[in-house]
């Protein structure tokens, strides 16, 4: 069990804050035209993400087992069917798929630690930064090397048990990461085109919103809060009984959102002030823009290296949570040794990740289905399909199946709080997911 509420907050925040905030949020915002996308994303966080996160923590604490067995136990205690553990199984699959490419991108961040430290970007302009990134992406062996390093570190930590390392990492490194992000926002305000950058993020222009953007926003709300696959449920299993779930979850969601918006405010002013860069540049956005800032700041090489190191740590604390549902299940069910499970899982993810490594070079023109590269495909299946569907099922179970006394005991709501919760988890959150899904399917047929 976590020693206190604080440790749970730190672990869950460590899971939530990661590449999703700093790498993915800015680039998908850029691809989807900015402001309107951000509004939809924020609405998804507040109306769908927060209630579902509360549901996951509640289910985890009520079951106190791995997600698969927690769902088994709670479904049978509430007279539900044997169908519900499918949430746990889908979650194991989603975690595996996500980690396979997450480790590849995290490897890029690790690689950039050394690149910045060695002064490659001193005085760099847009063209130089873009060229350095393109050269790296063209070399599958280099990407493979850093993917392997990242995966090895992750496996090492999960094999040893996570509690202590995680606590230090999150308690000290996360605030530092936030401070450095604010320094970058300051750089953007001083040197970049801050007005256009902020305008891009916050001006609401409905015409820029596409159907694909809706689905991306919904998927990303799940991704960034680590929802829909049982990661937060697995952590909830270790939460002490007395802690307020609503307060804790709100804190985590706010923190996660602040980090994402800060990353956007750091990146877009640089994009608009630099010749040759575009918001819709894609997955390379963070790696092309931020080195320009560091290359032109005093002590930029050192500060930049520290920044990418912190991003790498943030990625490790997220990667750990992607493995927890599978790991907890295998250890609990088969009494398997943690070390052995961690190594096998890591090896499997690493192998699958090679497909993603090759998507950026050798297989760049190989399409699995409908124009999607291997990376795009794994990404699509996991975060646009498995996470929202998992989240929908979690909401339905928590709202309609789970026995009332369990909910009352876990959440401790009364009066209006109870009614608000019921409305959110029974209707608003499921309807939100269904509308976005339904609309997307309607538009594409
Ligand atoms: N939330 C993490 C990020 O933003 C990624 C992540 C960790 C995740 N655990 C998860 C995503 C579970 C979905 C489900 O980088």
Tab-separated table of C-alpha atoms and ligand atoms in Angstrom:
chain	number	residue	atom	x	y	z
A	1	UNK	CA	0.000	0.000	0.000
A	2	UNK	CA	1.134	3.579	-0.639
A	3	UNK	CA	2.402	5.051	2.605
A	4	UNK	CA	0.142	8.074	2.255
A	5	UNK	CA	-2.199	9.979	0.015
A	6	UNK	CA	0.726	12.045	-1.185
A	7	UNK	CA	2.555	9.029	-2.545
A	8	UNK	CA	-0.520	7.982	-4.469
A	9	UNK	CA	-0.905	11.478	-5.899
A	10	UNK	CA	2.744	11.449	-6.899
A	11	UNK	CA	2.535	8.038	-8.534
A	12	UNK	CA	-0.673	8.788	-10.393
A	13	UNK	CA	0.651	12.195	-11.442
A	14	UNK	CA	3.877	10.501	-12.525
A	15	UNK	CA	1.803	8.190	-14.663
A	16	UNK	CA	-0.289	10.999	-16.111
A	17	UNK	CA	2.470	13.510	-16.847
A	18	UNK	CA	4.679	12.179	-19.599
A	19	UNK	CA	5.267	12.280	-23.322
A	20	UNK	CA	1.534	12.729	-23.727
A	21	UNK	CA	1.792	16.221	-22.292
A	22	UNK	CA	5.066	17.475	-23.685
A	23	UNK	CA	5.457	15.597	-26.964
A	24	UNK	CA	1.998	14.509	-28.066
A	25	UNK	CA	-0.302	17.319	-26.956
A	26	UNK	CA	1.554	20.063	-28.862
A	27	UNK	CA	1.936	18.048	-32.058
A	28	UNK	CA	-1.663	16.839	-32.279
A	29	UNK	CA	-2.843	20.363	-31.431
A	30	UNK	CA	-0.702	21.601	-34.310
A	31	UNK	CA	-2.060	18.978	-36.675
A	32	UNK	CA	-5.636	19.756	-35.704
A	33	UNK	CA	-5.532	23.499	-36.121
A	34	UNK	CA	-5.177	24.780	-32.547
A	35	UNK	CA	-7.784	26.569	-30.398
A	36	UNK	CA	-10.980	24.681	-31.160
A	37	UNK	CA	-9.186	21.381	-30.693
A	38	UNK	CA	-7.879	22.563	-27.322
A	39	UNK	CA	-11.389	23.494	-26.173
A	40	UNK	CA	-12.754	20.090	-27.135
A	41	UNK	CA	-9.828	18.433	-25.400
A	42	UNK	CA	-10.405	20.425	-22.189
A	43	UNK	CA	-14.100	19.537	-22.274
A	44	UNK	CA	-13.208	15.851	-22.671
A	45	UNK	CA	-10.873	16.075	-19.669
A	46	UNK	CA	-13.466	17.739	-17.426
A	47	UNK	CA	-16.641	15.939	-18.491
A	48	UNK	CA	-15.326	12.497	-19.383
A	49	UNK	CA	-11.800	12.125	-18.015
A	50	UNK	CA	-12.322	13.263	-14.432
A	51	UNK	CA	-15.404	11.098	-13.735
A	52	UNK	CA	-13.779	8.058	-15.327
A	53	UNK	CA	-10.593	8.598	-13.370
A	54	UNK	CA	-12.639	8.685	-10.183
A	55	UNK	CA	-14.326	5.477	-11.272
A	56	UNK	CA	-10.999	3.767	-11.908
A	57	UNK	CA	-9.572	4.735	-8.522
A	58	UNK	CA	-12.804	3.661	-6.837
A	59	UNK	CA	-12.885	0.277	-8.569
A	60	UNK	CA	-9.233	-0.329	-7.806
A	61	UNK	CA	-9.606	0.455	-4.137
A	62	UNK	CA	-12.830	-1.536	-3.804
A	63	UNK	CA	-11.264	-4.603	-5.425
A	64	UNK	CA	-7.695	-4.306	-4.187
A	65	UNK	CA	-6.377	-6.687	-6.854
A	66	UNK	CA	-5.002	-6.458	-10.397
A	67	UNK	CA	-7.576	-4.930	-12.786
A	68	UNK	CA	-8.553	-8.280	-14.318
A	69	UNK	CA	-9.247	-9.874	-10.950
A	70	UNK	CA	-10.707	-6.707	-9.487
A	71	UNK	CA	-13.285	-6.660	-12.280
A	72	UNK	CA	-13.990	-10.367	-11.750
A	73	UNK	CA	-14.456	-9.876	-8.036
A	74	UNK	CA	-16.582	-6.729	-8.204
A	75	UNK	CA	-18.744	-8.015	-11.053
A	76	UNK	CA	-19.624	-11.203	-9.239
A	77	UNK	CA	-20.192	-9.390	-5.915
A	78	UNK	CA	-22.569	-6.987	-7.667
A	79	UNK	CA	-24.415	-9.679	-9.589
A	80	UNK	CA	-22.858	-8.590	-12.906
A	81	UNK	CA	-21.877	-10.951	-15.686
A	82	UNK	CA	-18.564	-12.618	-16.430
A	83	UNK	CA	-18.126	-10.158	-19.293
A	84	UNK	CA	-16.656	-7.291	-17.272
A	85	UNK	CA	-13.119	-8.621	-16.786
A	86	UNK	CA	-12.760	-7.911	-20.520
A	87	UNK	CA	-11.928	-4.372	-19.337
A	88	UNK	CA	-8.835	-5.807	-17.692
A	89	UNK	CA	-7.833	-7.911	-20.700
A	90	UNK	CA	-8.258	-5.053	-23.161
A	91	UNK	CA	-6.222	-2.912	-20.808
A	92	UNK	CA	-3.350	-5.361	-20.799
A	93	UNK	CA	-3.351	-5.307	-24.610
A	94	UNK	CA	-3.600	-1.501	-24.768
A	95	UNK	CA	-0.727	-1.072	-22.309
A	96	UNK	CA	1.429	-3.432	-24.322
A	97	UNK	CA	0.722	-1.654	-27.620
A	98	UNK	CA	1.227	1.824	-26.174
A	99	UNK	CA	4.467	0.945	-24.424
A	100	UNK	CA	5.856	-0.531	-27.646
A	101	UNK	CA	5.918	2.894	-29.301
A	102	UNK	CA	6.158	4.966	-26.128
A	103	UNK	CA	9.618	3.502	-25.551
A	104	UNK	CA	10.700	4.495	-29.055
A	105	UNK	CA	9.718	8.150	-28.614
A	106	UNK	CA	11.129	8.226	-25.080
A	107	UNK	CA	14.359	6.949	-26.636
A	108	UNK	CA	14.439	10.084	-28.807
A	109	UNK	CA	14.287	12.189	-25.635
A	110	UNK	CA	17.156	10.212	-24.105
A	111	UNK	CA	19.191	10.690	-27.283
A	112	UNK	CA	18.568	14.436	-27.160
A	113	UNK	CA	20.113	14.649	-23.670
A	114	UNK	CA	23.497	13.874	-25.157
A	115	UNK	CA	22.936	15.915	-28.313
A	116	UNK	CA	22.171	19.041	-26.306
A	117	UNK	CA	24.964	18.503	-23.811
A	118	UNK	CA	27.494	18.238	-26.640
A	119	UNK	CA	26.551	21.694	-27.905
A	120	UNK	CA	25.150	20.552	-31.264
A	121	UNK	CA	22.452	23.176	-31.135
A	122	UNK	CA	24.474	26.191	-30.001
A	123	UNK	CA	23.082	29.075	-32.035
A	124	UNK	CA	20.980	26.708	-34.138
A	125	UNK	CA	18.245	28.014	-36.429
A	126	UNK	CA	15.170	26.185	-37.701
A	127	UNK	CA	16.902	24.603	-40.668
A	128	UNK	CA	19.791	23.244	-38.601
A	129	UNK	CA	17.486	21.821	-35.965
A	130	UNK	CA	15.248	20.201	-38.561
A	131	UNK	CA	18.231	18.716	-40.374
A	132	UNK	CA	19.634	17.222	-37.151
A	133	UNK	CA	16.304	15.600	-36.371
A	134	UNK	CA	15.793	14.266	-39.891
A	135	UNK	CA	19.257	12.739	-39.893
A	136	UNK	CA	18.532	10.980	-36.603
A	137	UNK	CA	15.178	9.629	-37.815
A	138	UNK	CA	16.747	8.273	-40.978
A	139	UNK	CA	18.997	5.990	-38.951
A	140	UNK	CA	17.063	2.987	-37.581
A	141	UNK	CA	20.073	1.715	-35.637
A	142	UNK	CA	20.380	4.938	-33.662
A	143	UNK	CA	16.669	4.920	-32.806
A	144	UNK	CA	16.872	1.251	-31.886
A	145	UNK	CA	19.805	1.874	-29.565
A	146	UNK	CA	17.968	4.511	-27.510
A	147	UNK	CA	14.705	2.597	-27.526
A	148	UNK	CA	16.654	-0.315	-26.057
A	149	UNK	CA	18.261	1.863	-23.397
A	150	UNK	CA	14.902	3.274	-22.338
A	151	UNK	CA	13.257	-0.141	-22.229
A	152	UNK	CA	16.128	-1.596	-20.187
A	153	UNK	CA	15.849	1.153	-17.573
A	154	UNK	CA	12.080	0.702	-17.350
A	155	UNK	CA	12.376	-3.076	-16.941
A	156	UNK	CA	15.069	-2.642	-14.306
A	157	UNK	CA	12.828	-0.357	-12.241
A	158	UNK	CA	9.659	-2.431	-12.488
A	159	UNK	CA	11.572	-5.612	-11.686
A	160	UNK	CA	12.802	-4.089	-8.436
A	161	UNK	CA	9.389	-2.815	-7.351
A	162	UNK	CA	8.353	0.704	-7.969
A	163	UNK	CA	7.462	2.509	-4.786
A	164	UNK	CA	10.660	4.193	-3.651
A	165	UNK	CA	12.229	5.131	-6.950
A	166	UNK	CA	8.954	6.500	-8.165
A	167	UNK	CA	8.471	8.630	-5.108
A	168	UNK	CA	11.823	10.387	-5.387
A	169	UNK	CA	11.478	10.802	-9.114
A	170	UNK	CA	8.111	12.438	-8.895
A	171	UNK	CA	8.596	14.495	-5.747
A	172	UNK	CA	11.750	16.228	-6.978
A	173	UNK	CA	11.899	15.945	-10.709
A	174	UNK	CA	8.346	16.864	-11.598
A	175	UNK	CA	8.488	20.350	-10.002
A	176	UNK	CA	11.818	20.924	-11.714
A	177	UNK	CA	10.329	19.925	-15.054
A	178	UNK	CA	7.545	22.423	-14.537
A	179	UNK	CA	10.052	25.173	-13.701
A	180	UNK	CA	12.044	24.491	-16.871
A	181	UNK	CA	8.872	24.507	-18.933
A	182	UNK	CA	8.102	27.938	-17.506
A	183	UNK	CA	11.601	29.097	-18.445
A	184	UNK	CA	10.835	27.988	-22.000
A	185	UNK	CA	7.524	29.819	-21.944
A	186	UNK	CA	9.510	32.879	-20.855
A	187	UNK	CA	11.894	32.393	-23.779
A	188	UNK	CA	8.950	32.154	-26.153
A	189	UNK	CA	7.504	35.352	-24.697
A	190	UNK	CA	10.813	37.225	-24.981
A	191	UNK	CA	12.105	36.033	-28.339
A	192	UNK	CA	9.370	34.047	-30.090
A	193	UNK	CA	6.062	35.141	-31.515
A	194	UNK	CA	4.178	34.740	-28.272
A	195	UNK	CA	1.012	36.481	-29.427
A	196	UNK	CA	0.575	34.171	-32.402
A	197	UNK	CA	1.575	31.106	-30.381
A	198	UNK	CA	-0.905	31.850	-27.609
A	199	UNK	CA	-3.535	32.884	-30.147
A	200	UNK	CA	-3.098	29.573	-31.952
A	201	UNK	CA	-3.631	27.658	-28.703
A	202	UNK	CA	-6.506	29.653	-27.270
A	203	UNK	CA	-8.538	31.238	-30.043
A	204	UNK	CA	-11.698	29.306	-30.741
A	205	UNK	CA	-12.238	28.839	-34.453
A	206	UNK	CA	-14.834	26.162	-35.052
A	207	UNK	CA	-14.051	25.880	-38.745
A	208	UNK	CA	-10.614	24.483	-37.923
A	209	UNK	CA	-12.127	21.491	-36.157
A	210	UNK	CA	-12.384	18.271	-38.128
A	211	UNK	CA	-14.088	14.999	-37.319
A	212	UNK	CA	-10.722	13.328	-36.942
A	213	UNK	CA	-9.862	16.084	-34.473
A	214	UNK	CA	-12.814	15.177	-32.259
A	215	UNK	CA	-11.727	11.571	-31.988
A	216	UNK	CA	-8.132	12.593	-31.410
A	217	UNK	CA	-9.181	14.970	-28.610
A	218	UNK	CA	-11.219	12.280	-26.895
A	219	UNK	CA	-8.488	9.671	-27.275
A	220	UNK	CA	-5.917	12.093	-25.969
A	221	UNK	CA	-7.975	12.931	-22.879
A	222	UNK	CA	-7.751	9.245	-21.996
A	223	UNK	CA	-4.118	8.961	-22.981
A	224	UNK	CA	-2.874	11.950	-21.027
A	225	UNK	CA	-4.693	10.966	-17.827
A	226	UNK	CA	-3.610	7.303	-18.222
A	227	UNK	CA	-7.236	6.163	-18.384
A	228	UNK	CA	-9.153	3.370	-20.028
A	229	UNK	CA	-6.726	0.514	-19.519
A	230	UNK	CA	-6.630	-0.089	-15.773
A	231	UNK	CA	-3.351	1.674	-14.980
A	232	UNK	CA	-5.027	4.031	-12.524
A	233	UNK	CA	-7.204	1.155	-11.319
A	234	UNK	CA	-4.066	-0.829	-10.551
A	235	UNK	CA	-2.637	2.126	-8.601
A	236	UNK	CA	-5.978	2.667	-6.846
A	237	UNK	CA	-5.667	-0.828	-5.414
A	238	UNK	CA	-2.872	0.489	-3.201
A	239	UNK	CA	-4.663	3.636	-2.011
A	240	UNK	CA	-5.370	3.922	1.736
A	241	UNK	CA	-9.050	3.664	2.614
A	242	UNK	CA	-9.730	7.115	4.026
A	243	UNK	CA	-8.438	9.287	1.204
A	244	UNK	CA	-10.933	11.475	-0.698
A	245	UNK	CA	-11.053	10.213	-4.251
A	246	UNK	CA	-12.700	13.286	-5.777
A	247	UNK	CA	-10.157	15.728	-4.363
A	248	UNK	CA	-7.199	13.590	-5.314
A	249	UNK	CA	-8.370	13.045	-8.875
A	250	UNK	CA	-9.087	16.727	-9.419
A	251	UNK	CA	-5.585	17.661	-8.285
A	252	UNK	CA	-4.026	15.200	-10.730
A	253	UNK	CA	-6.171	16.314	-13.664
A	254	UNK	CA	-5.384	19.993	-13.066
A	255	UNK	CA	-1.654	19.325	-12.782
A	256	UNK	CA	-1.668	17.269	-15.966
A	257	UNK	CA	-3.505	19.974	-17.881
A	258	UNK	CA	-1.191	22.724	-16.657
A	259	UNK	CA	1.860	20.808	-17.879
A	260	UNK	CA	0.318	20.221	-21.310
A	261	UNK	CA	-0.691	23.854	-21.787
A	262	UNK	CA	2.740	25.033	-20.615
A	263	UNK	CA	4.368	22.759	-23.188
A	264	UNK	CA	2.138	24.235	-25.880
A	265	UNK	CA	2.936	27.779	-24.765
A	266	UNK	CA	6.628	26.950	-24.890
A	267	UNK	CA	6.559	25.387	-28.346
A	268	UNK	CA	4.182	27.424	-30.540
A	269	UNK	CA	5.786	30.878	-30.103
A	270	UNK	CA	9.015	29.304	-31.408
A	271	UNK	CA	7.197	27.675	-34.319
A	272	UNK	CA	5.711	30.959	-35.493
A	273	UNK	CA	8.935	32.901	-35.071
A	274	UNK	CA	11.112	30.424	-36.974
A	275	UNK	CA	11.347	30.271	-40.737
A	276	UNK	CA	10.474	26.880	-42.184
A	277	UNK	CA	8.626	25.488	-39.149
A	278	UNK	CA	4.940	24.699	-39.140
A	279	UNK	CA	2.511	23.760	-36.347
A	280	UNK	CA	1.387	20.668	-38.261
A	281	UNK	CA	4.887	19.249	-38.504
A	282	UNK	CA	3.887	16.022	-36.703
A	283	UNK	CA	5.686	13.841	-34.152
A	284	UNK	CA	8.964	15.722	-34.537
A	285	UNK	CA	7.514	19.050	-33.356
A	286	UNK	CA	8.982	19.121	-29.847
A	287	UNK	CA	12.330	17.762	-31.011
A	288	UNK	CA	12.735	20.405	-33.688
A	289	UNK	CA	11.485	23.455	-31.779
A	290	UNK	CA	12.861	23.219	-28.245
A	291	UNK	CA	16.525	22.766	-29.235
A	292	UNK	CA	16.266	26.087	-31.066
A	293	UNK	CA	15.322	27.766	-27.785
A	294	UNK	CA	18.072	26.038	-25.852
A	295	UNK	CA	20.611	26.712	-28.564
A	296	UNK	CA	20.023	30.430	-28.169
A	297	UNK	CA	19.709	30.700	-24.392
A	298	UNK	CA	22.612	31.333	-22.034
A	299	UNK	CA	23.740	27.976	-20.575
A	300	UNK	CA	21.338	26.443	-23.083
A	301	UNK	CA	23.384	23.300	-23.652
A	302	UNK	CA	23.304	22.383	-19.965
A	303	UNK	CA	19.743	23.484	-19.291
A	304	UNK	CA	18.571	21.741	-22.470
A	305	UNK	CA	20.266	18.493	-21.497
A	306	UNK	CA	18.658	18.679	-18.058
A	307	UNK	CA	15.288	19.352	-19.657
A	308	UNK	CA	15.422	16.293	-21.911
A	309	UNK	CA	16.640	14.232	-18.970
A	310	UNK	CA	13.579	15.312	-16.998
A	311	UNK	CA	11.325	14.477	-19.945
A	312	UNK	CA	12.954	11.040	-20.029
A	313	UNK	CA	12.243	10.543	-16.324
A	314	UNK	CA	8.660	11.681	-16.803
A	315	UNK	CA	8.418	9.074	-19.554
A	316	UNK	CA	9.789	6.338	-17.268
A	317	UNK	CA	7.227	7.029	-14.548
A	318	UNK	CA	4.510	6.803	-17.219
A	319	UNK	CA	5.925	3.669	-18.829
A	320	UNK	CA	5.952	1.921	-15.452
A	321	UNK	CA	2.217	2.386	-15.103
A	322	UNK	CA	1.606	0.972	-18.581
A	323	UNK	CA	3.009	-2.374	-17.394
A	324	UNK	CA	1.412	-2.461	-13.952
A	325	UNK	CA	-1.950	-4.102	-14.866
A	326	UNK	CA	-0.250	-6.976	-16.711
A	327	UNK	CA	2.496	-7.354	-14.152
A	328	UNK	CA	0.160	-7.315	-11.162
A	329	UNK	CA	-2.090	-9.903	-12.825
A	330	UNK	CA	0.672	-12.350	-13.700
A	331	UNK	CA	2.258	-12.115	-10.264
A	332	UNK	CA	-1.071	-12.470	-8.470
A	333	UNK	CA	-2.569	-15.198	-10.649
A	334	UNK	CA	0.387	-17.446	-11.310
A	335	UNK	CA	2.681	-16.478	-8.512
A	336	UNK	CA	5.174	-15.609	-11.228
A	337	UNK	CA	8.432	-13.943	-10.286
A	338	UNK	CA	8.288	-10.183	-10.773
A	339	UNK	CA	11.714	-10.043	-12.384
A	340	UNK	CA	10.942	-12.735	-14.916
A	341	UNK	CA	7.597	-11.203	-15.860
A	342	UNK	CA	9.141	-7.753	-16.190
A	343	UNK	CA	11.856	-9.012	-18.529
A	344	UNK	CA	9.482	-11.022	-20.742
A	345	UNK	CA	7.035	-8.157	-21.003
A	346	UNK	CA	9.788	-5.688	-21.786
A	347	UNK	CA	11.277	-7.975	-24.424
A	348	UNK	CA	7.895	-8.383	-26.132
A	349	UNK	CA	7.277	-4.632	-26.193
A	350	UNK	CA	10.773	-3.997	-27.459
A	351	UNK	CA	10.285	-6.428	-30.330
A	352	UNK	CA	6.959	-4.920	-31.356
A	353	UNK	CA	8.515	-1.467	-31.040
A	354	UNK	CA	10.935	-2.271	-33.845
A	355	UNK	CA	7.983	-1.880	-36.200
A	356	UNK	CA	7.622	1.696	-34.961
A	357	UNK	CA	11.367	2.316	-35.262
A	358	UNK	CA	11.199	1.310	-38.929
A	359	UNK	CA	8.048	3.376	-39.593
A	360	UNK	CA	10.165	6.518	-39.563
A	361	UNK	CA	12.652	5.349	-42.161
A	362	UNK	CA	12.833	1.945	-43.905
A	363	UNK	CA	9.075	1.311	-43.692
A	364	UNK	CA	7.999	4.937	-44.068
A	365	UNK	CA	6.034	4.044	-47.201
A	366	UNK	CA	4.678	0.740	-45.959
A	367	UNK	CA	1.021	1.117	-45.007
A	368	UNK	CA	-0.721	-1.392	-42.781
A	369	UNK	CA	-4.218	-0.142	-43.653
A	370	UNK	CA	-5.556	3.025	-45.258
A	371	UNK	CA	-2.399	5.080	-45.373
A	372	UNK	CA	-1.365	4.313	-41.805
A	373	UNK	CA	2.240	3.371	-41.134
A	374	UNK	CA	2.974	0.717	-38.533
A	375	UNK	CA	3.418	3.407	-35.885
A	376	UNK	CA	0.214	5.197	-36.914
A	377	UNK	CA	-1.667	1.910	-36.817
A	378	UNK	CA	-0.533	0.838	-33.343
A	379	UNK	CA	-1.209	4.367	-32.127
A	380	UNK	CA	-4.684	4.422	-33.705
A	381	UNK	CA	-5.797	1.065	-32.356
A	382	UNK	CA	-4.583	1.770	-28.854
A	383	UNK	CA	-5.528	5.356	-28.250
A	384	UNK	CA	-8.433	5.977	-30.544
A	385	UNK	CA	-10.130	2.625	-30.038
A	386	UNK	CA	-9.000	0.593	-27.021
A	387	UNK	CA	-8.720	3.449	-24.503
A	388	UNK	CA	-12.089	5.101	-25.243
A	389	UNK	CA	-13.884	1.745	-25.390
A	390	UNK	CA	-12.205	0.682	-22.146
A	391	UNK	CA	-13.205	3.979	-20.553
A	392	UNK	CA	-16.786	3.617	-21.763
A	393	UNK	CA	-17.049	0.150	-20.211
A	394	UNK	CA	-15.523	1.378	-16.955
A	395	UNK	CA	-18.091	4.191	-16.766
A	396	UNK	CA	-20.980	1.833	-17.525
A	397	UNK	CA	-19.821	-0.653	-14.925
A	398	UNK	CA	-19.243	1.970	-12.243
A	399	UNK	CA	-22.514	3.766	-12.979
A	400	UNK	CA	-24.929	0.945	-13.639
A	401	UNK	CA	-23.574	-2.333	-12.295
A	402	UNK	CA	-21.464	-1.764	-9.222
A	403	UNK	CA	-23.487	-2.191	-6.025
A	404	UNK	CA	-24.640	1.125	-4.495
A	405	UNK	CA	-23.216	0.519	-1.001
A	406	UNK	CA	-19.729	0.018	-2.475
A	407	UNK	CA	-19.948	3.340	-4.307
A	408	UNK	CA	-21.254	5.118	-1.219
A	409	UNK	CA	-18.476	3.728	0.930
A	410	UNK	CA	-15.697	4.564	-1.556
A	411	UNK	CA	-16.774	8.043	-2.593
A	412	UNK	CA	-18.554	9.198	0.564
A	413	UNK	CA	-20.809	11.602	-1.365
A	414	UNK	CA	-24.036	13.074	-0.072
A	415	UNK	CA	-26.935	15.044	-1.555
A	416	UNK	CA	-25.950	17.118	-4.587
A	417	UNK	CA	-22.513	15.524	-4.860
A	418	UNK	CA	-24.157	12.147	-5.227
A	419	UNK	CA	-26.530	13.444	-7.904
A	420	UNK	CA	-23.733	15.138	-9.819
A	421	UNK	CA	-21.655	11.976	-9.713
A	422	UNK	CA	-24.557	9.843	-10.916
A	423	UNK	CA	-25.243	12.196	-13.801
A	424	UNK	CA	-21.577	12.276	-14.805
A	425	UNK	CA	-20.785	8.588	-14.674
A	426	UNK	CA	-24.125	7.216	-15.915
A	427	UNK	CA	-24.915	9.679	-18.668
A	428	UNK	CA	-22.446	12.450	-19.470
A	429	UNK	CA	-19.233	10.434	-19.718
A	430	UNK	CA	-20.701	7.457	-21.648
A	431	UNK	CA	-22.673	9.790	-23.914
A	432	UNK	CA	-19.555	11.854	-24.583
A	433	UNK	CA	-17.589	8.841	-25.723
A	434	UNK	CA	-20.496	7.463	-27.742
A	435	UNK	CA	-21.260	10.748	-29.484
A	436	UNK	CA	-17.659	11.215	-30.558
A	437	UNK	CA	-17.405	7.626	-31.740
A	438	UNK	CA	-20.798	7.657	-33.406
A	439	UNK	CA	-20.152	10.933	-35.186
A	440	UNK	CA	-16.791	9.735	-36.435
A	441	UNK	CA	-18.264	6.543	-37.822
A	442	UNK	CA	-21.238	8.394	-39.313
A	443	UNK	CA	-18.892	10.815	-41.095
A	444	UNK	CA	-16.649	8.105	-42.451
A	445	UNK	CA	-19.363	5.899	-44.010
B	1	LIG	N1	-0.318	9.454	-19.493
B	1	LIG	C1	0.978	9.165	-20.014
B	1	LIG	C2	1.451	10.362	-20.814
B	1	LIG	O1	0.736	11.320	-20.921
B	1	LIG	C3	1.020	7.891	-20.820
B	1	LIG	C4	0.424	6.752	-20.088
B	1	LIG	C5	0.888	6.180	-18.955
B	1	LIG	C6	-0.785	6.108	-20.384
B	1	LIG	N2	0.049	5.190	-18.530
B	1	LIG	C7	-0.996	5.129	-19.389
B	1	LIG	C8	-1.717	6.261	-21.409
B	1	LIG	C9	-2.124	4.345	-19.406
B	1	LIG	C10	-2.847	5.483	-21.417
B	1	LIG	C11	-3.078	4.527	-20.420
B	1	LIG	O2	2.532	10.351	-21.340
